[in-house]
mmCIF file of C-alpha atoms in Angstrom:
data_model
loop_
_atom_site.group_PDB
_atom_site.id
_atom_site.type_symbol
_atom_site.label_atom_id
_atom_site.label_comp_id
_atom_site.label_asym_id
_atom_site.label_seq_id
_atom_site.Cartn_x
_atom_site.Cartn_y
_atom_site.Cartn_z
ATOM 1 C CA UNK A 256 30.625 13.279 22.307
ATOM 2 C CA UNK A 257 32.663 11.072 24.640
ATOM 3 C CA UNK A 258 31.333 10.274 28.125
ATOM 4 C CA UNK A 259 32.638 12.386 30.996
ATOM 5 C CA UNK A 260 33.155 10.243 34.085
ATOM 6 C CA UNK A 261 33.438 13.241 36.417
ATOM 7 C CA UNK A 262 29.890 14.526 35.894
ATOM 8 C CA UNK A 263 26.503 13.264 36.981
ATOM 9 C CA UNK A 264 24.661 11.372 34.275
ATOM 10 C CA UNK A 265 21.012 11.276 33.247
ATOM 11 C CA UNK A 266 19.463 9.029 30.607
ATOM 12 C CA UNK A 267 16.478 10.610 28.878
ATOM 13 C CA UNK A 268 14.110 8.612 26.662
ATOM 14 C CA UNK A 269 12.585 10.707 23.892
ATOM 15 C CA UNK A 270 14.856 13.160 22.064
ATOM 16 C CA UNK A 271 11.946 15.168 20.683
ATOM 17 C CA UNK A 272 11.120 18.792 21.382
ATOM 18 C CA UNK A 273 10.057 18.333 25.020
ATOM 19 C CA UNK A 274 13.047 16.101 25.725
ATOM 20 C CA UNK A 275 15.611 18.446 24.180
ATOM 21 C CA UNK A 276 13.930 21.727 25.024
ATOM 22 C CA UNK A 277 12.569 21.149 28.526
ATOM 23 C CA UNK A 278 13.872 18.116 30.410
ATOM 24 C CA UNK A 279 17.406 17.989 29.005
ATOM 25 C CA UNK A 280 17.745 21.747 29.451
ATOM 26 C CA UNK A 281 17.027 21.421 33.193
ATOM 27 C CA UNK A 282 19.396 18.462 33.502
ATOM 28 C CA UNK A 283 22.132 20.291 31.601
ATOM 29 C CA UNK A 284 21.750 23.399 33.776
ATOM 30 C CA UNK A 285 22.068 21.162 36.850
ATOM 31 C CA UNK A 286 25.421 19.718 35.780
ATOM 32 C CA UNK A 287 24.274 16.404 34.293
ATOM 33 C CA UNK A 288 25.646 14.814 31.178
ATOM 34 C CA UNK A 289 22.520 13.842 29.223
ATOM 35 C CA UNK A 290 22.339 10.578 27.289
ATOM 36 C CA UNK A 291 19.383 10.711 24.904
ATOM 37 C CA UNK A 292 17.702 7.441 23.915
ATOM 38 C CA UNK A 293 15.398 7.353 20.896
ATOM 39 C CA UNK A 294 14.348 5.080 18.019
ATOM 40 C CA UNK A 295 14.663 7.859 15.425
ATOM 41 C CA UNK A 296 18.005 7.072 13.816
ATOM 42 C CA UNK A 297 18.264 10.374 11.908
ATOM 43 C CA UNK A 298 17.645 12.357 15.092
ATOM 44 C CA UNK A 299 20.235 10.313 17.008
ATOM 45 C CA UNK A 300 22.788 10.869 14.229
ATOM 46 C CA UNK A 301 22.077 14.614 14.222
ATOM 47 C CA UNK A 302 22.577 14.870 17.974
ATOM 48 C CA UNK A 303 25.835 12.936 17.870
ATOM 49 C CA UNK A 304 27.087 15.052 14.962
ATOM 50 C CA UNK A 305 26.379 18.358 16.696
ATOM 51 C CA UNK A 306 28.163 19.439 19.903
ATOM 52 C CA UNK A 307 25.357 21.836 20.863
ATOM 53 C CA UNK A 308 21.863 23.098 20.118
ATOM 54 C CA UNK A 309 19.850 26.133 21.219
ATOM 55 C CA UNK A 310 16.749 26.419 23.384
ATOM 56 C CA UNK A 311 14.802 29.572 22.489
ATOM 57 C CA UNK A 312 12.311 30.849 25.078
ATOM 58 C CA UNK A 313 9.627 33.190 23.737
ATOM 59 C CA UNK A 314 7.333 35.485 25.662
ATOM 60 C CA UNK A 315 5.596 38.832 25.491
ATOM 61 C CA UNK A 316 8.734 40.452 26.925
ATOM 62 C CA UNK A 317 11.048 39.120 24.222
ATOM 63 C CA UNK A 318 13.199 36.104 23.468
ATOM 64 C CA UNK A 319 16.022 34.412 25.378
ATOM 65 C CA UNK A 320 18.419 31.784 24.078
ATOM 66 C CA UNK A 321 20.517 29.196 25.897
ATOM 67 C CA UNK A 322 22.978 26.652 24.526
ATOM 68 C CA UNK A 323 22.841 22.971 25.494
ATOM 69 C CA UNK A 324 26.056 20.920 25.422
ATOM 70 C CA UNK A 325 27.504 17.820 27.146
ATOM 71 C CA UNK A 326 25.148 15.232 25.696
ATOM 72 C CA UNK A 327 25.311 11.991 23.734
ATOM 73 C CA UNK A 328 22.625 9.981 21.968
ATOM 74 C CA UNK A 329 21.942 6.252 21.617
ATOM 75 C CA UNK A 330 19.646 4.473 19.198
ATOM 76 C CA UNK A 331 17.562 2.373 21.579
ATOM 77 C CA UNK A 332 16.415 0.114 18.747
ATOM 78 C CA UNK A 333 19.907 -0.932 17.591
ATOM 79 C CA UNK A 334 22.184 -0.332 20.597
ATOM 80 C CA UNK A 335 20.323 -1.881 23.528
ATOM 81 C CA UNK A 336 23.398 -3.257 25.289
ATOM 82 C CA UNK A 337 25.072 0.153 25.353
ATOM 83 C CA UNK A 338 21.869 1.733 26.663
ATOM 84 C CA UNK A 339 21.509 -0.889 29.418
ATOM 85 C CA UNK A 340 24.990 -0.038 30.658
ATOM 86 C CA UNK A 341 24.237 3.697 30.656
ATOM 87 C CA UNK A 342 21.094 3.120 32.755
ATOM 88 C CA UNK A 343 23.021 0.856 35.119
ATOM 89 C CA UNK A 344 25.416 3.716 35.931
ATOM 90 C CA UNK A 345 23.122 6.789 35.710
ATOM 91 C CA UNK A 346 21.858 8.898 38.597
ATOM 92 C CA UNK A 347 18.600 9.776 36.853
ATOM 93 C CA UNK A 348 16.348 8.245 34.169
ATOM 94 C CA UNK A 349 13.649 10.473 32.683
ATOM 95 C CA UNK A 350 11.320 10.173 29.703
ATOM 96 C CA UNK A 351 9.010 12.211 27.489
ATOM 97 C CA UNK A 352 7.813 9.630 24.993
ATOM 98 C CA UNK A 353 4.040 9.799 25.398
ATOM 99 C CA UNK A 354 1.982 7.704 27.822
ATOM 100 C CA UNK A 355 1.279 5.017 25.198
ATOM 101 C CA UNK A 356 5.007 4.352 24.647
ATOM 102 C CA UNK A 357 5.921 3.693 28.301
ATOM 103 C CA UNK A 358 5.414 -0.057 27.902
ATOM 104 C CA UNK A 359 7.966 -0.127 25.077
ATOM 105 C CA UNK A 360 10.778 1.590 26.994
ATOM 106 C CA UNK A 361 10.165 -0.414 30.204
ATOM 107 C CA UNK A 362 12.075 -3.591 29.210
ATOM 108 C CA UNK A 363 15.416 -1.870 28.609
ATOM 109 C CA UNK A 364 15.053 0.260 31.754
ATOM 110 C CA UNK A 365 14.306 -2.930 33.711
ATOM 111 C CA UNK A 366 17.497 -4.527 32.369
ATOM 112 C CA UNK A 367 19.539 -1.454 33.286
ATOM 113 C CA UNK A 368 18.144 -1.367 36.819
ATOM 114 C CA UNK A 369 18.693 -5.105 37.224
ATOM 115 C CA UNK A 370 22.351 -4.722 36.265
ATOM 116 C CA UNK A 371 22.847 -1.848 38.679
ATOM 117 C CA UNK A 372 25.360 -2.307 41.500
ATOM 118 C CA UNK A 373 23.883 -1.930 44.984
ATOM 119 C CA UNK A 374 27.027 0.010 45.848
ATOM 120 C CA UNK A 375 25.552 2.863 43.823
ATOM 121 C CA UNK A 376 22.667 4.941 45.174
ATOM 122 C CA UNK A 377 19.263 4.064 43.655
ATOM 123 C CA UNK A 378 18.586 5.556 40.247
ATOM 124 C CA UNK A 379 15.766 8.117 40.264
ATOM 125 C CA UNK A 380 13.161 7.317 37.585
ATOM 126 C CA UNK A 381 10.873 10.234 36.671
ATOM 127 C CA UNK A 382 8.371 10.089 33.794
ATOM 128 C CA UNK A 383 7.665 13.534 32.352
ATOM 129 C CA UNK A 384 4.368 12.896 30.605
ATOM 130 C CA UNK A 385 0.973 14.570 30.328
ATOM 131 C CA UNK A 386 -0.736 11.839 32.335
ATOM 132 C CA UNK A 387 -1.651 11.247 35.960
ATOM 133 C CA UNK A 388 0.659 8.743 37.665
ATOM 134 C CA UNK A 389 2.837 8.179 34.578
ATOM 135 C CA UNK A 390 5.852 7.079 36.628
ATOM 136 C CA UNK A 391 3.671 4.583 38.530
ATOM 137 C CA UNK A 392 2.522 3.221 35.163
ATOM 138 C CA UNK A 393 6.115 2.934 33.955
ATOM 139 C CA UNK A 394 7.129 1.237 37.232
ATOM 140 C CA UNK A 395 4.351 -1.337 36.806
ATOM 141 C CA UNK A 396 5.660 -2.214 33.346
ATOM 142 C CA UNK A 397 9.253 -2.381 34.620
ATOM 143 C CA UNK A 398 8.318 -4.659 37.527
ATOM 144 C CA UNK A 399 6.110 -6.897 35.383
ATOM 145 C CA UNK A 400 7.390 -10.503 35.480
ATOM 146 C CA UNK A 401 8.018 -10.272 31.716
ATOM 147 C CA UNK A 402 10.635 -7.580 32.408
ATOM 148 C CA UNK A 403 11.886 -8.259 35.956
ATOM 149 C CA UNK A 404 12.147 -11.665 37.624
ATOM 150 C CA UNK A 405 9.899 -11.676 40.730
ATOM 151 C CA UNK A 406 12.769 -12.694 43.025
ATOM 152 C CA UNK A 407 14.654 -9.545 41.930
ATOM 153 C CA UNK A 408 11.910 -7.296 43.348
ATOM 154 C CA UNK A 409 13.075 -7.883 46.910
ATOM 155 C CA UNK A 410 15.118 -4.863 47.956
ATOM 156 C CA UNK A 411 14.280 -3.160 44.654
ATOM 157 C CA UNK A 412 14.294 0.256 46.344
ATOM 158 C CA UNK A 413 18.065 -0.153 46.749
ATOM 159 C CA UNK A 414 18.417 -0.017 42.957
ATOM 160 C CA UNK A 415 15.622 2.354 41.879
ATOM 161 C CA UNK A 416 13.141 4.917 43.203
ATOM 162 C CA UNK A 417 10.126 5.966 41.143
ATOM 163 C CA UNK A 418 8.720 9.484 41.465
ATOM 164 C CA UNK A 419 5.609 10.835 39.752
ATOM 165 C CA UNK A 420 5.804 14.323 38.316
ATOM 166 C CA UNK A 421 3.709 17.090 36.804
ATOM 167 C CA UNK A 422 5.262 19.051 33.959
ATOM 168 C CA UNK A 423 3.910 22.221 32.435
ATOM 169 C CA UNK A 424 5.478 23.979 29.491
ATOM 170 C CA UNK A 425 3.995 24.677 26.087
ATOM 171 C CA UNK A 426 6.247 23.433 23.281
ATOM 172 C CA UNK A 427 4.612 24.278 19.937
ATOM 173 C CA UNK A 428 5.271 22.784 16.530
ATOM 174 C CA UNK A 429 8.756 23.752 15.404
ATOM 175 C CA UNK A 430 10.146 25.390 12.283
ATOM 176 C CA UNK A 431 11.144 22.443 10.050
ATOM 177 C CA UNK A 432 14.394 24.284 9.242
ATOM 178 C CA UNK A 433 15.336 24.774 12.916
ATOM 179 C CA UNK A 434 17.346 21.551 13.107
ATOM 180 C CA UNK A 435 17.932 20.554 16.724
ATOM 181 C CA UNK A 436 17.022 23.974 18.126
ATOM 182 C CA UNK A 437 13.792 24.119 20.142
ATOM 183 C CA UNK A 438 11.408 27.051 20.631
ATOM 184 C CA UNK A 439 9.142 27.059 23.685
ATOM 185 C CA UNK A 440 7.410 29.395 26.104
ATOM 186 C CA UNK A 441 9.304 30.974 29.000
ATOM 187 C CA UNK A 442 6.888 29.755 31.662
ATOM 188 C CA UNK A 443 7.570 26.341 33.159
ATOM 189 C CA UNK A 444 6.569 24.179 36.099
ATOM 190 C CA UNK A 445 8.108 20.814 37.013
ATOM 191 C CA UNK A 446 6.725 19.396 40.253
ATOM 192 C CA UNK A 447 7.966 16.016 41.531
ATOM 193 C CA UNK A 448 6.906 13.765 44.406
ATOM 194 C CA UNK A 449 9.568 13.799 47.124
ATOM 195 C CA UNK A 450 8.166 10.905 49.171
ATOM 196 C CA UNK A 451 9.834 8.007 47.251
ATOM 197 C CA UNK A 452 13.250 9.325 48.339
ATOM 198 C CA UNK A 453 12.972 8.500 52.034
ATOM 199 C CA UNK A 454 16.393 7.840 53.496
ATOM 200 C CA UNK A 455 18.184 9.662 50.673
ATOM 201 C CA UNK A 456 18.272 13.046 48.996
ATOM 202 C CA UNK A 457 16.281 13.468 45.797
ATOM 203 C CA UNK A 458 18.317 14.268 42.681
ATOM 204 C CA UNK A 459 19.784 17.758 42.558
ATOM 205 C CA UNK A 460 17.904 19.193 39.571
ATOM 206 C CA UNK A 461 17.505 22.976 39.506
ATOM 207 C CA UNK A 462 13.976 24.114 38.754
ATOM 208 C CA UNK A 463 12.129 21.102 40.190
ATOM 209 C CA UNK A 464 9.610 21.856 42.930
ATOM 210 C CA UNK A 465 9.726 18.834 45.284
ATOM 211 C CA UNK A 466 6.430 18.255 47.129
ATOM 212 C CA UNK A 467 4.955 15.690 49.504
ATOM 213 C CA UNK A 468 1.502 15.626 47.878
ATOM 214 C CA UNK A 469 1.641 15.758 44.099
ATOM 215 C CA UNK A 470 -1.997 15.087 43.167
ATOM 216 C CA UNK A 471 -3.267 18.687 43.573
ATOM 217 C CA UNK A 472 -0.502 19.919 41.258
ATOM 218 C CA UNK A 473 -1.112 17.192 38.668
ATOM 219 C CA UNK A 474 -4.864 17.719 38.561
ATOM 220 C CA UNK A 475 -4.642 21.515 38.655
ATOM 221 C CA UNK A 476 -2.264 21.420 35.686
ATOM 222 C CA UNK A 477 -4.038 18.696 33.676
ATOM 223 C CA UNK A 478 -7.511 20.110 34.316
ATOM 224 C CA UNK A 479 -6.509 23.717 33.632
ATOM 225 C CA UNK A 480 -3.633 23.881 31.129
ATOM 226 C CA UNK A 481 -4.441 20.746 29.136
ATOM 227 C CA UNK A 482 -8.215 21.142 29.405
ATOM 228 C CA UNK A 483 -8.032 24.777 28.333
ATOM 229 C CA UNK A 484 -5.546 24.184 25.521
ATOM 230 C CA UNK A 485 -7.495 21.233 24.085
ATOM 231 C CA UNK A 486 -10.862 23.001 24.453
ATOM 232 C CA UNK A 487 -9.557 25.915 22.381
ATOM 233 C CA UNK A 488 -8.041 23.545 19.808
ATOM 234 C CA UNK A 489 -11.105 21.321 19.290
ATOM 235 C CA UNK A 490 -13.570 24.204 19.129
ATOM 236 C CA UNK A 491 -11.097 26.009 16.880
ATOM 237 C CA UNK A 492 -10.724 23.042 14.550
ATOM 238 C CA UNK A 493 -14.484 22.712 14.097
ATOM 239 C CA UNK A 494 -14.701 26.465 13.406
ATOM 240 C CA UNK A 495 -11.802 26.254 10.901
ATOM 241 C CA UNK A 496 -9.280 28.278 12.898
ATOM 242 C CA UNK A 497 -5.614 27.660 12.078
ATOM 243 C CA UNK A 498 -3.910 28.182 15.458
ATOM 244 C CA UNK A 499 -4.885 28.223 19.125
ATOM 245 C CA UNK A 500 -4.103 31.951 19.114
ATOM 246 C CA UNK A 501 -6.559 32.455 16.229
ATOM 247 C CA UNK A 502 -9.172 30.370 18.027
ATOM 248 C CA UNK A 503 -8.908 32.466 21.170
ATOM 249 C CA UNK A 504 -9.526 35.667 19.214
ATOM 250 C CA UNK A 505 -13.044 34.282 18.630
ATOM 251 C CA UNK A 506 -15.327 35.464 21.436
ATOM 252 C CA UNK A 507 -17.467 32.304 21.292
ATOM 253 C CA UNK A 508 -14.435 30.030 21.678
ATOM 254 C CA UNK A 509 -13.073 32.278 24.426
ATOM 255 C CA UNK A 510 -16.338 31.780 26.272
ATOM 256 C CA UNK A 511 -16.218 27.986 25.793
ATOM 257 C CA UNK A 512 -12.716 27.862 27.292
ATOM 258 C CA UNK A 513 -13.757 30.114 30.162
ATOM 259 C CA UNK A 514 -16.778 27.934 30.988
ATOM 260 C CA UNK A 515 -14.773 24.686 30.760
ATOM 261 C CA UNK A 516 -12.217 26.082 33.197
ATOM 262 C CA UNK A 517 -15.004 27.251 35.504
ATOM 263 C CA UNK A 518 -16.196 23.620 35.572
ATOM 264 C CA UNK A 519 -12.732 22.297 36.426
ATOM 265 C CA UNK A 520 -11.984 25.112 38.886
ATOM 266 C CA UNK A 521 -15.042 24.137 40.925
ATOM 267 C CA UNK A 522 -13.669 20.605 41.192
ATOM 268 C CA UNK A 523 -10.078 21.659 41.928
ATOM 269 C CA UNK A 524 -10.921 24.155 44.662
ATOM 270 C CA UNK A 525 -13.365 21.872 46.447
ATOM 271 C CA UNK A 526 -11.382 18.646 46.100
ATOM 272 C CA UNK A 527 -7.940 19.983 46.992
ATOM 273 C CA UNK A 528 -8.770 22.993 49.158
ATOM 274 C CA UNK A 529 -7.088 25.393 46.752
ATOM 275 C CA UNK A 530 -8.082 29.010 47.372
ATOM 276 C CA UNK A 531 -10.694 30.176 44.836
ATOM 277 C CA UNK A 532 -8.940 33.480 44.150
ATOM 278 C CA UNK A 533 -5.608 31.707 43.669
ATOM 279 C CA UNK A 534 -7.222 29.302 41.187
ATOM 280 C CA UNK A 535 -8.900 32.216 39.395
ATOM 281 C CA UNK A 536 -5.508 33.914 38.996
ATOM 282 C CA UNK A 537 -3.978 30.625 37.829
ATOM 283 C CA UNK A 538 -6.698 30.262 35.171
ATOM 284 C CA UNK A 539 -6.140 33.823 33.956
ATOM 285 C CA UNK A 540 -2.409 33.131 33.663
ATOM 286 C CA UNK A 541 -3.042 29.899 31.735
ATOM 287 C CA UNK A 542 -5.400 31.579 29.262
ATOM 288 C CA UNK A 543 -2.770 34.263 28.641
ATOM 289 C CA UNK A 544 -0.160 31.550 28.065
ATOM 290 C CA UNK A 545 -2.163 29.496 25.572
ATOM 291 C CA UNK A 546 -3.053 32.783 23.805
ATOM 292 C CA UNK A 547 0.646 33.563 23.220
ATOM 293 C CA UNK A 548 0.872 34.605 19.520
ATOM 294 C CA UNK A 549 4.601 33.787 19.458
ATOM 295 C CA UNK A 550 3.876 30.057 19.908
ATOM 296 C CA UNK A 551 1.853 29.710 16.676
ATOM 297 C CA UNK A 552 0.393 26.374 17.771
ATOM 298 C CA UNK A 553 -1.748 24.690 15.083
ATOM 299 C CA UNK A 554 -5.118 23.400 16.304
ATOM 300 C CA UNK A 555 -4.450 20.061 14.566
ATOM 301 C CA UNK A 556 -1.239 19.570 16.572
ATOM 302 C CA UNK A 557 -2.847 20.430 19.913
ATOM 303 C CA UNK A 558 -5.888 18.285 19.133
ATOM 304 C CA UNK A 559 -3.991 15.206 17.981
ATOM 305 C CA UNK A 560 -4.487 11.882 19.795
ATOM 306 C CA UNK A 561 -8.207 12.361 20.565
ATOM 307 C CA UNK A 562 -8.601 8.780 21.843
ATOM 308 C CA UNK A 563 -6.127 9.441 24.621
ATOM 309 C CA UNK A 564 -7.593 12.864 25.372
ATOM 310 C CA UNK A 565 -11.106 11.408 25.634
ATOM 311 C CA UNK A 566 -9.994 8.611 27.971
ATOM 312 C CA UNK A 567 -11.143 8.092 31.561
ATOM 313 C CA UNK A 568 -8.386 9.894 33.475
ATOM 314 C CA UNK A 569 -7.811 12.631 30.952
ATOM 315 C CA UNK A 570 -8.646 16.332 30.650
ATOM 316 C CA UNK A 571 -12.383 16.130 29.832
ATOM 317 C CA UNK A 572 -13.852 12.867 31.092
ATOM 318 C CA UNK A 573 -11.738 12.769 34.268
ATOM 319 C CA UNK A 574 -13.044 15.999 35.812
ATOM 320 C CA UNK A 575 -16.514 15.693 34.226
ATOM 321 C CA UNK A 576 -17.049 12.252 35.785
ATOM 322 C CA UNK A 577 -16.204 13.539 39.269
ATOM 323 C CA UNK A 578 -18.381 16.618 38.862
ATOM 324 C CA UNK A 579 -21.318 14.555 37.584
ATOM 325 C CA UNK A 580 -21.105 12.155 40.520
ATOM 326 C CA UNK A 581 -21.548 15.132 42.857
ATOM 327 C CA UNK A 582 -24.335 16.713 40.808
ATOM 328 C CA UNK A 583 -22.120 19.609 39.700
ATOM 329 C CA UNK A 584 -22.107 21.370 36.347
ATOM 330 C CA UNK A 585 -19.841 19.778 33.723
ATOM 331 C CA UNK A 586 -21.674 21.008 30.616
ATOM 332 C CA UNK A 587 -18.762 22.948 29.103
ATOM 333 C CA UNK A 588 -16.461 19.947 29.503
ATOM 334 C CA UNK A 589 -19.035 17.848 27.671
ATOM 335 C CA UNK A 590 -19.242 20.478 24.908
ATOM 336 C CA UNK A 591 -15.460 20.264 24.511
ATOM 337 C CA UNK A 592 -15.602 16.459 24.541
ATOM 338 C CA UNK A 593 -18.170 16.598 21.752
ATOM 339 C CA UNK A 594 -15.767 18.666 19.654
ATOM 340 C CA UNK A 595 -13.088 16.061 20.370
ATOM 341 C CA UNK A 596 -15.396 13.289 19.156
ATOM 342 C CA UNK A 597 -15.788 15.301 15.932
ATOM 343 C CA UNK A 598 -11.988 15.451 15.464
ATOM 344 C CA UNK A 599 -11.931 12.577 12.948
ATOM 345 C CA UNK A 600 -9.715 11.641 9.989
ATOM 346 C CA UNK A 601 -7.375 14.573 10.542
ATOM 347 C CA UNK A 602 -4.351 14.351 8.271
ATOM 348 C CA UNK A 603 -1.263 13.058 10.056
ATOM 349 C CA UNK A 604 -3.115 11.856 13.170
ATOM 350 C CA UNK A 605 -3.647 8.101 13.396
ATOM 351 C CA UNK A 606 -5.866 8.300 16.484
ATOM 352 C CA UNK A 607 -8.352 10.578 14.714
ATOM 353 C CA UNK A 608 -8.645 7.963 11.951
ATOM 354 C CA UNK A 609 -9.085 5.199 14.532
ATOM 355 C CA UNK A 610 -11.737 7.297 16.306
ATOM 356 C CA UNK A 611 -13.658 7.607 13.029
ATOM 357 C CA UNK A 612 -13.604 3.810 12.612
ATOM 358 C CA UNK A 613 -14.801 3.229 16.186
ATOM 359 C CA UNK A 614 -17.605 5.761 15.783
ATOM 360 C CA UNK A 615 -18.705 4.237 12.482
ATOM 361 C CA UNK A 616 -18.833 0.624 13.645
ATOM 362 C CA UNK A 617 -20.102 0.678 17.250
ATOM 363 C CA UNK A 618 -23.255 1.502 19.176
ATOM 364 C CA UNK A 619 -23.028 4.729 21.201
ATOM 365 C CA UNK A 620 -22.924 2.861 24.519
ATOM 366 C CA UNK A 621 -20.018 0.718 23.310
ATOM 367 C CA UNK A 622 -18.136 3.770 22.026
ATOM 368 C CA UNK A 623 -18.400 5.411 25.445
ATOM 369 C CA UNK A 624 -17.200 2.260 27.211
ATOM 370 C CA UNK A 625 -14.319 1.722 24.796
ATOM 371 C CA UNK A 626 -13.116 5.296 24.282
ATOM 372 C CA UNK A 627 -13.966 6.944 27.603
ATOM 373 C CA UNK A 628 -13.690 3.985 29.959
ATOM 374 C CA UNK A 629 -17.005 4.885 31.568
ATOM 375 C CA UNK A 630 -19.495 2.280 32.789
ATOM 376 C CA UNK A 631 -23.272 2.399 32.895
ATOM 377 C CA UNK A 632 -23.380 2.982 36.656
ATOM 378 C CA UNK A 633 -21.655 6.347 36.388
ATOM 379 C CA UNK A 634 -23.792 9.464 36.180
ATOM 380 C CA UNK A 635 -21.751 10.841 33.301
ATOM 381 C CA UNK A 636 -22.354 7.768 31.116
ATOM 382 C CA UNK A 637 -25.763 8.725 29.607
ATOM 383 C CA UNK A 638 -24.596 12.305 29.001
ATOM 384 C CA UNK A 639 -21.665 11.105 26.894
ATOM 385 C CA UNK A 640 -23.869 8.550 25.119
ATOM 386 C CA UNK A 641 -26.075 11.476 23.991
ATOM 387 C CA UNK A 642 -22.998 13.239 22.594
ATOM 388 C CA UNK A 643 -21.890 10.175 20.648
ATOM 389 C CA UNK A 644 -25.430 9.673 19.276
ATOM 390 C CA UNK A 645 -25.443 13.277 18.064
ATOM 391 C CA UNK A 646 -22.019 13.038 16.414
ATOM 392 C CA UNK A 647 -22.899 9.714 14.770
ATOM 393 C CA UNK A 648 -26.198 11.116 13.454
ATOM 394 C CA UNK A 649 -24.376 14.138 11.972
ATOM 395 C CA UNK A 650 -21.835 11.843 10.293
ATOM 396 C CA UNK A 651 -24.648 9.859 8.685
ATOM 397 C CA UNK A 652 -26.252 13.066 7.441
ATOM 398 C CA UNK A 653 -22.950 14.007 5.804
#
């Protein structure tokens, strides 16, 4: 599809399900032409060959469809120069590539920002990832001397503004015959930090909730939605359930999820001053969402990437470490983490294979340092060491 010079333009890295079904849908509905950037050549070709695709929202009250148009797609591996020019003239750059891929997309974004005319307003860069401070992480890579000459950092805010965000929408595994169409839940939340846009208006994107203090939203989402979803998946995998819905029909797994979210709710309400009843209602809503039978989310898909999910700032160790430091209960989070440590050599998941290697070749203390980023001075450290010892002993028995 040819570029339209009369519309606003957004470049989005990651043309997968979240990119097409969530972020691009919001951008499209807000009047942006979307330029997808991805390394998957077949996907890029499919997008360029099709003038539209459907986003299908499913919920207990039925299904709604919308049609996405006015997009183009660029292979970021083979057409870097074209992509640099698109970034240099875009109003918005977003991404949903996974936290571990941010360092790989940073160089081309840096080149696009560097080429940007100061006559244009600064481009808004917003990472849409399941990670705390993902845009800050991306900005660090972009501003690294390998990607941006130090002398070009002076007045950088005239060319780019970086805003952290919290996104919340469950996008399950898709029907392999669906083509470009994306099925996802109706519920969504996209909260973005307004403070980087001092002296200018933030981008006009319908559906974004602009806030001055993002951390409560990020932690509430990560420590409720992602903690709950992963807890159900890991316990479900160990108990041989096929989907998260199936797992949550099991009363024991239901109870594990409930207790894990009680742990995190205690942290969230005390740390951020969120009303206990409001958090209780939020938890109930989240459990209903992840129990949605229409999403048919396989436990293997939700559990994938256990190394990332067991890391220091993630859904189990992050809240558990804070709770432990204050002498608060984190036992259900540790139970879920143990199930994550047992998520090894799962077909199609490289991190689960890497986890198995780490567990097989390291002392428990070294596993905890390497995987969880904990140190011996932290109160949580010995508790996680015990878990690793137990999982390693069971593996040897097998």
